[in-house]
PDB file of C-alpha atoms in Angstrom:
ATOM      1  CA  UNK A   1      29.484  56.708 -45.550  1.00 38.00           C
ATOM      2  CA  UNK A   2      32.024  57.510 -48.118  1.00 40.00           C
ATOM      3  CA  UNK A   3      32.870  60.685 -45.989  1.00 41.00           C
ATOM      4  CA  UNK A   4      32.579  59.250 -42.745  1.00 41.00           C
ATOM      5  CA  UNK A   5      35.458  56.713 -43.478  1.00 42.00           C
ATOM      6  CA  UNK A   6      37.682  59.360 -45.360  1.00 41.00           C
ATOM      7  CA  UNK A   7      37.537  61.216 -42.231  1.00 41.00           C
ATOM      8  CA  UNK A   8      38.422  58.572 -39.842  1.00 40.00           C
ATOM      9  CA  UNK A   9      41.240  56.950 -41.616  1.00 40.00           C
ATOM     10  CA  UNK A  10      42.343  60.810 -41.397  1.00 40.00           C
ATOM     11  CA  UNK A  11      41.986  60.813 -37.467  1.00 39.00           C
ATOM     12  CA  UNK A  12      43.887  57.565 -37.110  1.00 39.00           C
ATOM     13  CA  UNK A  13      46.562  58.443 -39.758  1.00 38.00           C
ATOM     14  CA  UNK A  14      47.198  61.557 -37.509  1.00 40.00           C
ATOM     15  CA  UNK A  15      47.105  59.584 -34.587  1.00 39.00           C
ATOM     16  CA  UNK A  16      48.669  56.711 -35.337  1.00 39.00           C
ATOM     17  CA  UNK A  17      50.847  57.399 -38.007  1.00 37.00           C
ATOM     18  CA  UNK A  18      51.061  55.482 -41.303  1.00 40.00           C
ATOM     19  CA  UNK A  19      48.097  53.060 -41.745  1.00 38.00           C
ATOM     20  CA  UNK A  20      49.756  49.573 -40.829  1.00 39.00           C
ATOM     21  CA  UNK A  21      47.616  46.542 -40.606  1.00 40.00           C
ATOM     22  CA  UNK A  22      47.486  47.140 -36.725  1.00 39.00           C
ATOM     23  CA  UNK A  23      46.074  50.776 -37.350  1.00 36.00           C
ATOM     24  CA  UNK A  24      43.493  49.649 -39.894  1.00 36.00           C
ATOM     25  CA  UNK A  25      41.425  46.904 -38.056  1.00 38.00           C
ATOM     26  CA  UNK A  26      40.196  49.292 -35.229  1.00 39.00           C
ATOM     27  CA  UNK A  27      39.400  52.023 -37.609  1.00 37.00           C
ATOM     28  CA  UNK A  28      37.731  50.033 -40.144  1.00 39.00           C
ATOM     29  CA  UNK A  29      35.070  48.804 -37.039  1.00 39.00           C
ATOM     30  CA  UNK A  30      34.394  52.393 -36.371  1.00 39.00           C
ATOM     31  CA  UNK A  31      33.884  53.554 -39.737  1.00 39.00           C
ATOM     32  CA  UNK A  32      31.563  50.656 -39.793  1.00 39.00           C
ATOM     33  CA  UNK A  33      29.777  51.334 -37.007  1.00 39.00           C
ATOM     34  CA  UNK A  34      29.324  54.889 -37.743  1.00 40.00           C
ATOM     35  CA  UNK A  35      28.079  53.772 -41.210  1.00 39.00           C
ATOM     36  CA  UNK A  36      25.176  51.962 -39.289  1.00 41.00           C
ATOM     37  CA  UNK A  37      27.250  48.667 -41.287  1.00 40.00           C
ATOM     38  CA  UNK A  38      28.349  46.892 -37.930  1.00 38.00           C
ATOM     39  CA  UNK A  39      26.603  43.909 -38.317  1.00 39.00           C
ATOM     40  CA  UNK A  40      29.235  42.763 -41.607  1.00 38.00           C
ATOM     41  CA  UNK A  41      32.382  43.570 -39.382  1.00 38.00           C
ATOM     42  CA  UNK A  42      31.167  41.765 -36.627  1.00 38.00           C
ATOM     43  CA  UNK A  43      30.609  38.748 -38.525  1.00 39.00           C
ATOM     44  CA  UNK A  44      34.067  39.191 -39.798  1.00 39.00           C
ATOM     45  CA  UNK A  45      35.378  38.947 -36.450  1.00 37.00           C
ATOM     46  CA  UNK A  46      32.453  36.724 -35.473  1.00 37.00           C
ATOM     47  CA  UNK A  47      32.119  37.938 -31.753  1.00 37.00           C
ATOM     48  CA  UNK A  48      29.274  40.632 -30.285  1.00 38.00           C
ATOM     49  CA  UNK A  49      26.400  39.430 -31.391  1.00 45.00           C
ATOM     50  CA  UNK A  50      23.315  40.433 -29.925  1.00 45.00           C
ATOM     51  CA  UNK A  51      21.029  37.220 -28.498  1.00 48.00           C
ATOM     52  CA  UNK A  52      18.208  37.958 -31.013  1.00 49.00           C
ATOM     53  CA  UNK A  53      15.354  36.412 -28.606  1.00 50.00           C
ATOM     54  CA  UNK A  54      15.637  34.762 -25.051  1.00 50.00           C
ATOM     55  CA  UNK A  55      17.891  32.087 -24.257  1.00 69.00           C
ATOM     56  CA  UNK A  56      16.259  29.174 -25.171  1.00 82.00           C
ATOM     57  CA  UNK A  57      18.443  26.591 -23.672  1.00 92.00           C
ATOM     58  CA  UNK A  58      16.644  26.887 -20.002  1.00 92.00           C
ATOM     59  CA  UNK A  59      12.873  25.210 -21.656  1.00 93.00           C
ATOM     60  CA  UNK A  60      15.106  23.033 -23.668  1.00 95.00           C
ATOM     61  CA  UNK A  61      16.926  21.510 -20.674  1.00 95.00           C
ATOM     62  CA  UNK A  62      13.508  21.042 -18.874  1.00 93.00           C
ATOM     63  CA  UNK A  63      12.071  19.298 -21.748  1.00 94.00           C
ATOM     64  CA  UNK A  64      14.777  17.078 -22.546  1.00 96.00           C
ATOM     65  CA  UNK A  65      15.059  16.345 -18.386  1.00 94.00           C
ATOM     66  CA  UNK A  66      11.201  15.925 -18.201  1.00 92.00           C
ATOM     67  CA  UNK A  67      10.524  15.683 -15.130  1.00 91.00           C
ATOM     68  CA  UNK A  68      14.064  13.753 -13.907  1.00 91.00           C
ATOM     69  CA  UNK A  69      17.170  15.353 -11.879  1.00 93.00           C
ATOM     70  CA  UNK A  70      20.020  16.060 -13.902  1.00 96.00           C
ATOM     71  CA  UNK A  71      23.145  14.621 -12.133  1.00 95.00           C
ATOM     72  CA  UNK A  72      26.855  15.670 -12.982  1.00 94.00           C
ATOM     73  CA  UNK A  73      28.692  13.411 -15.513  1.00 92.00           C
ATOM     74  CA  UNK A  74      31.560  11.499 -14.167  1.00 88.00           C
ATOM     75  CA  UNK A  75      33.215   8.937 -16.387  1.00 91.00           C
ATOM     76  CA  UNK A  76      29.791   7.946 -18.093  1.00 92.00           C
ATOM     77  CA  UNK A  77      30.183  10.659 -20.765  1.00 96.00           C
ATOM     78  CA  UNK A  78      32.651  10.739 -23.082  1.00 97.00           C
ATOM     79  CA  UNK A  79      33.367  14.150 -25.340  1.00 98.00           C
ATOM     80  CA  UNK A  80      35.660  14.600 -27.993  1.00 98.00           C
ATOM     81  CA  UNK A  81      35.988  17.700 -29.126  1.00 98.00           C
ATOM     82  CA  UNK A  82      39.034  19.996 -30.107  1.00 98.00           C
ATOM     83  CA  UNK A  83      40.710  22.204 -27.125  1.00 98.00           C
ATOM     84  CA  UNK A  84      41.024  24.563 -29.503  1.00 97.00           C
ATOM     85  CA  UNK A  85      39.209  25.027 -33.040  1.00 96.00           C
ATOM     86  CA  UNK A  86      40.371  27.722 -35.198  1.00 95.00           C
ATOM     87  CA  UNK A  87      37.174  28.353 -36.886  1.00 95.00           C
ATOM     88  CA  UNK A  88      34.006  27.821 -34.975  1.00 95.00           C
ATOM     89  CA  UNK A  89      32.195  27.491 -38.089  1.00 94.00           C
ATOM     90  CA  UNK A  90      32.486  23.761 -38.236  1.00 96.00           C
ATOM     91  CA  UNK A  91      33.838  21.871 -35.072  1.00 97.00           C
ATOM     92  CA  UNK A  92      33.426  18.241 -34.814  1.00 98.00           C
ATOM     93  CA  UNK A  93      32.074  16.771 -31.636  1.00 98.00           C
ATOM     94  CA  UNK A  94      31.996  12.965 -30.811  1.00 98.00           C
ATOM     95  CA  UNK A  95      29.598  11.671 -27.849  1.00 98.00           C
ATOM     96  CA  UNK A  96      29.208   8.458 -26.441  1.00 97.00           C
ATOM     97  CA  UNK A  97      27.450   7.453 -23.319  1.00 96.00           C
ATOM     98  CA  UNK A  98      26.789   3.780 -22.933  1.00 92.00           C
ATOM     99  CA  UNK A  99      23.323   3.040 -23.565  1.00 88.00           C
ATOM    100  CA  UNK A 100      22.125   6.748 -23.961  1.00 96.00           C
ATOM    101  CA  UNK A 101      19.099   7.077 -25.851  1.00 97.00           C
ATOM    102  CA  UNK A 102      19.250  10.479 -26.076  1.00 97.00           C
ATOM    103  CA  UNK A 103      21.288  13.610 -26.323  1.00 98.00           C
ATOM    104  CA  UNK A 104      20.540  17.380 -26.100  1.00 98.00           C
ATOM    105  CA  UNK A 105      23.456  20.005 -27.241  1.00 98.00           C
ATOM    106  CA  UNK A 106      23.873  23.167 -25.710  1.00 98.00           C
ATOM    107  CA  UNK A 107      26.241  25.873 -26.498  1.00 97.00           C
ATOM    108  CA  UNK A 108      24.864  29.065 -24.389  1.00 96.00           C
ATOM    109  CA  UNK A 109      26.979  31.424 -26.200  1.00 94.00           C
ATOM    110  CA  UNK A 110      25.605  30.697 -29.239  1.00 94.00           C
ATOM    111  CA  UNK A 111      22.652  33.021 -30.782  1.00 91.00           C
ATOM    112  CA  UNK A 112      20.616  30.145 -30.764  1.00 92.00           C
ATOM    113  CA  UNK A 113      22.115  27.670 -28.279  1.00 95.00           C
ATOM    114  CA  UNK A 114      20.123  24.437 -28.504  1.00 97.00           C
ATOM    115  CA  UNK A 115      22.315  22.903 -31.129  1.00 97.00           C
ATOM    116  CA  UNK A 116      20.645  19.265 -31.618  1.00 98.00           C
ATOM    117  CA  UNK A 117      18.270  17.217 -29.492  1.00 98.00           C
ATOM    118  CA  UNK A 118      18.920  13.400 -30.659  1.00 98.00           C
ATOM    119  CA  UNK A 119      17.137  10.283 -30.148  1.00 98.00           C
ATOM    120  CA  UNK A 120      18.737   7.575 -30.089  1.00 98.00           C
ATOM    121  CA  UNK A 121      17.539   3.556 -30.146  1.00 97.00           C
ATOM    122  CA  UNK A 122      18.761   2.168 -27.040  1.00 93.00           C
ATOM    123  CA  UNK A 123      20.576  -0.933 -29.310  1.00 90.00           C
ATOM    124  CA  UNK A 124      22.995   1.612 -31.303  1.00 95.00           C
ATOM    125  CA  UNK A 125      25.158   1.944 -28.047  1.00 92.00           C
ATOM    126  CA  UNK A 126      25.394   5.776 -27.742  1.00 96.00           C
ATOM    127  CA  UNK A 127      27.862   7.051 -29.857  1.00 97.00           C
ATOM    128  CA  UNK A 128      26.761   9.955 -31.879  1.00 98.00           C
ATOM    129  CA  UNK A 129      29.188  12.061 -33.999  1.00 98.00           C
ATOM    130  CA  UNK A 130      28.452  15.484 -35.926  1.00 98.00           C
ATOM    131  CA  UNK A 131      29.760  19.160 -36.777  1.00 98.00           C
ATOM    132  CA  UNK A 132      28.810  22.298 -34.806  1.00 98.00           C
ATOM    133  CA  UNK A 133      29.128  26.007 -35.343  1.00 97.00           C
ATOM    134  CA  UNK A 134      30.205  27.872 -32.081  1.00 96.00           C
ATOM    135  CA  UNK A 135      30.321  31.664 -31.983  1.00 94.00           C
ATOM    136  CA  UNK A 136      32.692  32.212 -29.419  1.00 95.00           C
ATOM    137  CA  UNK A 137      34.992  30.115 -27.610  1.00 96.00           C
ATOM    138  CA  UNK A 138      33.033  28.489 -24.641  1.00 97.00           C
ATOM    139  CA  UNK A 139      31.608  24.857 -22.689  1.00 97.00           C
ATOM    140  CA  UNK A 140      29.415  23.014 -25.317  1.00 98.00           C
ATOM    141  CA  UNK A 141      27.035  20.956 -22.673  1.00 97.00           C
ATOM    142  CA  UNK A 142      25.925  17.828 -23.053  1.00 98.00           C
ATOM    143  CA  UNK A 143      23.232  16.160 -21.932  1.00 98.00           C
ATOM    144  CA  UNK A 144      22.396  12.659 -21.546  1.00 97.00           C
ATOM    145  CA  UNK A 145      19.258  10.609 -21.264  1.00 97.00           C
ATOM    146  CA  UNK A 146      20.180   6.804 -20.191  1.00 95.00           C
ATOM    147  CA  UNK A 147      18.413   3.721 -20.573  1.00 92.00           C
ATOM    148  CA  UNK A 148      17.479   3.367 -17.221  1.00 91.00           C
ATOM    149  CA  UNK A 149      15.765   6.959 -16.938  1.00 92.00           C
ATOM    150  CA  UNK A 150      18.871   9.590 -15.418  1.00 94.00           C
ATOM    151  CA  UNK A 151      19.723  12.497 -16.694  1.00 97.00           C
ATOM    152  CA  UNK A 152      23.536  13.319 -16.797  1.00 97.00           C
ATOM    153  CA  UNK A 153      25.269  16.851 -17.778  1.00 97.00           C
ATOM    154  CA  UNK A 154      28.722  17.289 -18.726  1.00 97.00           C
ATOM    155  CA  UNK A 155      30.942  19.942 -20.600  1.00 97.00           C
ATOM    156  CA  UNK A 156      33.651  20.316 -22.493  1.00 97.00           C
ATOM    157  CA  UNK A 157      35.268  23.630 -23.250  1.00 98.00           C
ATOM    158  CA  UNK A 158      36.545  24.685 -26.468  1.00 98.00           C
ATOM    159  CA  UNK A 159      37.914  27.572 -27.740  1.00 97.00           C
ATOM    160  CA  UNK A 160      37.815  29.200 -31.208  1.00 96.00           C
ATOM    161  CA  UNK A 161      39.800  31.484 -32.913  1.00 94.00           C
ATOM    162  CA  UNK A 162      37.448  32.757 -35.287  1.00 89.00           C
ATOM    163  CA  UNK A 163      33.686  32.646 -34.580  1.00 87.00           C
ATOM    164  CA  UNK A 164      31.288  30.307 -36.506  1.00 79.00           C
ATOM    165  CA  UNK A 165      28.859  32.836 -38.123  1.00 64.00           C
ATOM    166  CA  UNK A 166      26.139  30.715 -36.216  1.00 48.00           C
ATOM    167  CA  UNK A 167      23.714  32.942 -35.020  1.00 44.00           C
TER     168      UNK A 167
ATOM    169  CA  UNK B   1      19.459  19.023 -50.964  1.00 87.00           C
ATOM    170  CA  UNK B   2      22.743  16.112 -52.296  1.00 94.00           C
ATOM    171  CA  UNK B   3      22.715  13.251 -49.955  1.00 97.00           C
ATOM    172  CA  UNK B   4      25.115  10.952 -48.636  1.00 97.00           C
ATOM    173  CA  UNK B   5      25.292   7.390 -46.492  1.00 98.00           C
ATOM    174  CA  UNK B   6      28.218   5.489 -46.129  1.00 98.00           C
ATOM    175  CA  UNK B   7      27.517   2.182 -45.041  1.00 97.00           C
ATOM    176  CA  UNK B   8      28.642  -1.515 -45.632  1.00 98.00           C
ATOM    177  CA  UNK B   9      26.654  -3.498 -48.316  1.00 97.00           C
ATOM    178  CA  UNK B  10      27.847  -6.501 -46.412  1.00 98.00           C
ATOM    179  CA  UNK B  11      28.014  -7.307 -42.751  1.00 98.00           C
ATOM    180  CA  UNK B  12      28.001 -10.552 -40.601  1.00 98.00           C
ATOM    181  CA  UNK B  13      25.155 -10.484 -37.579  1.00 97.00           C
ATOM    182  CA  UNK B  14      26.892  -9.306 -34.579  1.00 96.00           C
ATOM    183  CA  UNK B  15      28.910  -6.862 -36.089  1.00 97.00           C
ATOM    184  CA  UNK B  16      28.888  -3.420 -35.400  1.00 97.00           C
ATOM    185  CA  UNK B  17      28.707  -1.404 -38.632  1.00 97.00           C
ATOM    186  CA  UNK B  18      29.161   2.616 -38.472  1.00 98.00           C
ATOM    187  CA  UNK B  19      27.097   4.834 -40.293  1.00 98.00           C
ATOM    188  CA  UNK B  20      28.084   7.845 -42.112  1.00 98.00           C
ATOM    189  CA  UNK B  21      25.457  10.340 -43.119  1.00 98.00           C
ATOM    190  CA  UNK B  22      25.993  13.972 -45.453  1.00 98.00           C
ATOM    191  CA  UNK B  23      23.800  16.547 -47.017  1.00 98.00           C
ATOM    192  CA  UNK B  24      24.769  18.904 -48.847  1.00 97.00           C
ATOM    193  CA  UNK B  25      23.273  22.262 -47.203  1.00 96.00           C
ATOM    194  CA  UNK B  26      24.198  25.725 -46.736  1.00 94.00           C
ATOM    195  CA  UNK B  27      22.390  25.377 -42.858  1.00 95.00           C
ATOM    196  CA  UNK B  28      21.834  29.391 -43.495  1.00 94.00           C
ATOM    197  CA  UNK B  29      21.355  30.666 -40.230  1.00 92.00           C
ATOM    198  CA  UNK B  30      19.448  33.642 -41.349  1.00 89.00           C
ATOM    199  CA  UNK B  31      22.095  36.185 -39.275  1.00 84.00           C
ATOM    200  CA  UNK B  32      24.688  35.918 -41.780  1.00 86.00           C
ATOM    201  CA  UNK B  33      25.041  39.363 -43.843  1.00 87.00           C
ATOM    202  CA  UNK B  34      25.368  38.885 -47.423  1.00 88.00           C
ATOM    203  CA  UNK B  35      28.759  39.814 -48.740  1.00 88.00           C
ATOM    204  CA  UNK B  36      28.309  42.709 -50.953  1.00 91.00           C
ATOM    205  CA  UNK B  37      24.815  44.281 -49.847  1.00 91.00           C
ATOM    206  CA  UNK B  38      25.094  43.412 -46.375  1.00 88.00           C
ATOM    207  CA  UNK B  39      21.808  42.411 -46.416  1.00 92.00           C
ATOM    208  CA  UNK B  40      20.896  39.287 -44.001  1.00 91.00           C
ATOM    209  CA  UNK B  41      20.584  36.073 -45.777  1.00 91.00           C
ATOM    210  CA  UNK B  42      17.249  34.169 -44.687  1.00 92.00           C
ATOM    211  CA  UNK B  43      17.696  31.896 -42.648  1.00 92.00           C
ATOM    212  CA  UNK B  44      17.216  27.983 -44.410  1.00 94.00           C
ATOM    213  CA  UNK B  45      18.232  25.206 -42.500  1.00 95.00           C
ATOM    214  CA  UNK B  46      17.556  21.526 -42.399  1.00 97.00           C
ATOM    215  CA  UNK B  47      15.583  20.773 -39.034  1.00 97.00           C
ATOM    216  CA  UNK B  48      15.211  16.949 -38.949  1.00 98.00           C
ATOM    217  CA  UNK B  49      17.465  13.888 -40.141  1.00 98.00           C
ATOM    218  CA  UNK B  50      15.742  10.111 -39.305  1.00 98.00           C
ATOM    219  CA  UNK B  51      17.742   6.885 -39.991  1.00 98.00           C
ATOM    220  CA  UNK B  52      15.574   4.119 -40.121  1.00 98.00           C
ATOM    221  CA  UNK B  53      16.533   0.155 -40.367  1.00 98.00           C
ATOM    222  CA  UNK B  54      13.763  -1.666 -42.073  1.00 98.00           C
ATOM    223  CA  UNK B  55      11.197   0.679 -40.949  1.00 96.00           C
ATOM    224  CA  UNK B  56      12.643   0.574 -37.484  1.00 97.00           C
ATOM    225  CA  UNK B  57      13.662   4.106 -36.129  1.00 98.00           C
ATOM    226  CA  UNK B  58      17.044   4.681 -35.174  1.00 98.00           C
ATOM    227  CA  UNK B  59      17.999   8.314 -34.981  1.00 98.00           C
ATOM    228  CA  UNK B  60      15.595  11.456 -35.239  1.00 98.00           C
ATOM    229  CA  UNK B  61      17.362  14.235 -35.009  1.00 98.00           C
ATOM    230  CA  UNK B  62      16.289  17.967 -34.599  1.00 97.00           C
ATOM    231  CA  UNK B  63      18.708  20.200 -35.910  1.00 97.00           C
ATOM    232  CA  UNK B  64      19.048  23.850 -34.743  1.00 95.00           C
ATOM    233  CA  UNK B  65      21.234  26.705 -36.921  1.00 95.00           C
ATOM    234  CA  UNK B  66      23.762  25.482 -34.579  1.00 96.00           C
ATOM    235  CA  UNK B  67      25.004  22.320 -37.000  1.00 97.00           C
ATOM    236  CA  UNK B  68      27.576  23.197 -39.123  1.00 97.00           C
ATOM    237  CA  UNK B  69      26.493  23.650 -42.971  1.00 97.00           C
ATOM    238  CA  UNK B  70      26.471  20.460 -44.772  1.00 97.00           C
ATOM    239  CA  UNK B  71      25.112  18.730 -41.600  1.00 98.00           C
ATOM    240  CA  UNK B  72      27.283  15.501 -41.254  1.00 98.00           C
ATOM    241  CA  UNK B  73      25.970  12.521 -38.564  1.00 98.00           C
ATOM    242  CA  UNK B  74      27.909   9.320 -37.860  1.00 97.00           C
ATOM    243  CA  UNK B  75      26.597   6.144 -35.171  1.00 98.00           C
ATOM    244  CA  UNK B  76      27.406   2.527 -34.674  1.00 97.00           C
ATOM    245  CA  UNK B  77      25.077   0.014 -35.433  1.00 97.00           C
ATOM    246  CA  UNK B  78      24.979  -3.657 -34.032  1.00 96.00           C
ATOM    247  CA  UNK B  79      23.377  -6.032 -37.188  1.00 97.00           C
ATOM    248  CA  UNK B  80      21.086  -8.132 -36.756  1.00 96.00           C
ATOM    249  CA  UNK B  81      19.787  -9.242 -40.144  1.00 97.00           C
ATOM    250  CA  UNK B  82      19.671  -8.411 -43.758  1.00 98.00           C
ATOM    251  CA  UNK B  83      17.602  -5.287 -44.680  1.00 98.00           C
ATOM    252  CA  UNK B  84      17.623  -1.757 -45.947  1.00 98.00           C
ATOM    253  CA  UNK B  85      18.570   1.595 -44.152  1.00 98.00           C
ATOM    254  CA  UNK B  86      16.443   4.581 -45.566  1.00 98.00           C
ATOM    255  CA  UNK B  87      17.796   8.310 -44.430  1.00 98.00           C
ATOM    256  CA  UNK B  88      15.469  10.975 -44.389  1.00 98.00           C
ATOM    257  CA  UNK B  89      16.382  15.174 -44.200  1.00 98.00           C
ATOM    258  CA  UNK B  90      13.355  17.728 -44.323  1.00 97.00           C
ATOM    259  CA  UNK B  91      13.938  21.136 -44.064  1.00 95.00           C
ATOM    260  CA  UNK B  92      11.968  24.122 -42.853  1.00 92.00           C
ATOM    261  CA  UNK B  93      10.357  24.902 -45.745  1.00 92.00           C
ATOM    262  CA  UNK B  94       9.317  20.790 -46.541  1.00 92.00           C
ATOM    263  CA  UNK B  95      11.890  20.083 -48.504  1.00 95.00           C
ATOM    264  CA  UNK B  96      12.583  16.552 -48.089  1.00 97.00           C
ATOM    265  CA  UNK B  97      15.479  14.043 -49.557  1.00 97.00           C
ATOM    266  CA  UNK B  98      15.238  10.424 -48.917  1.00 98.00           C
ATOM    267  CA  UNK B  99      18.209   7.688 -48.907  1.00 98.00           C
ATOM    268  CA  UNK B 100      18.015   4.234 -49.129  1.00 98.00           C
ATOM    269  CA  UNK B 101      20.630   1.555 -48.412  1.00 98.00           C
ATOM    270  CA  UNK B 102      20.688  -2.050 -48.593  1.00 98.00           C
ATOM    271  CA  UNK B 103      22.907  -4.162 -46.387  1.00 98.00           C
ATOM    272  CA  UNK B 104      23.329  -8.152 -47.359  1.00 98.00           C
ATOM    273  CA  UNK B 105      24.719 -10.667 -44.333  1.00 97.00           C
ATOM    274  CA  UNK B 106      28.245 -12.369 -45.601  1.00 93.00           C
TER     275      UNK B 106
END
């Protein structure tokens, strides 16, 4: 290992001159990789990472739908959620839906992308408010279950600087 | 395994009330290398949080790795009488912390 990254900090040195902070950051993920060590630099940067099983989101979504079409969202589901969160490690996300009684969180990107199914009693009026991880910048989907039986879907895209180490 | 609820110890019927609910957890996801060995950290996390309001449920929650650490949960609740909330978190190896809460009319 110790060899390994002598020898490419040599390579890039020669190649790209003096080690600036520019030159280091590719070199270091090689030397990492060639270690067999990539799994600690790509937490660091907290993209790459391999699913670990199948997406689970698709049985999820069936469950949670049982048995009822999911429509599109219009004004019936409100998201707040930062455009942009610098580190994915702990975004907060606000639903409401009048009269939901339940929600199901999806974030596909995520290693494990069924976030939270919530149940709700129909008298607490919908609004629901937590803290995610998200592992690369992406739509965290929401889905609804009203009152009255429907369904309802609806996104909300953010993007993150750093990765939550979710996985 | 430190919990939290935030929540009035008076309200007046009608009101809505919002509840604030922490534990303190790392929510390890079990893909995290450590820092030193690199070795993967097993995965712990919390996977269900209940608020009940004198016995009556009002949130169950199942929690994947995909709540942040310390998993935090806020909601608005209408009141209706006096009685006490009780907050539940189990995690996935039984762990369990309860909560309780009394709320008094004004």
């Amino acid at each position: 290992m110790s060899r390994t990254r002598q020898s490419a900090h040599q390579t890039a040195e020669a190649r790209d001159g003096p080690l600036t902070d520019a030159a280091i950051r590719p070199v270091t993920r090689r030397v990492a990789i060639a270690g067999g060590a990539a799994v600690g630099v790509l937490a660091v940067t907290g993209q790459a990472f391999a699913h670990p099983e199948a997406p689970d989101w698709a049985d999820a979504i069936t469950e949670f739908a049982d048995g009822a079409g999911i429509g599109e969202a219009g004004p019936e589901i409100t998201i707040n959620a930062p455009d942009l969160a610098e580190y994915g490690n702990s975004v907060p996300l606000e639903i409401a839906a009048e009269g939901a009684v339940g929600y199901l969180i999806v974030a596909r990107a995520n290693p494990h992308a069924v976030i939270a199914r919530i149940t709700l009693a129909p008298e607490l009026g919908g609004r629901f408010r937590t803290r995610i991880r998200l592992a690369d910048s992406q739509p965290v989907e929401i889905f609804a279950r009203l009152a009255n039986g429907r369904v309802l879907r609806a996104g909300k895209h953010v993007a993150v600087t750093v990765g939550g180490c979710v996985s | 395994m430190k919990a939290r609820a935030k929540v009035p110890k008076t309200a007046a019927i009608g009101e809505v009330i919002v509840i604030k609910t922490l534990l303190t957890h790392p929510m390890e996801t079990g893909h995290r290398p450590h820092r030193e060995t690199g070795e993967l950290i097993p995965r712990d996390i919390v996977t269900r949080f209940q608020a009940r309001f004198n016995d009556r449920l009002l949130v169950d929650v199942d929690l994947g790795s995909g709540i942040a650490a310390n998993p935090y949960f806020d909601f608005d609740f209408k009141v209706a009488e006096a009685g006490v909330f009780r907050f539940d978190w189990t995690d996935e190896h039984g762990r369990h912390v309860m909560l309780e809460k009394p709320l008094a009319l004004t």
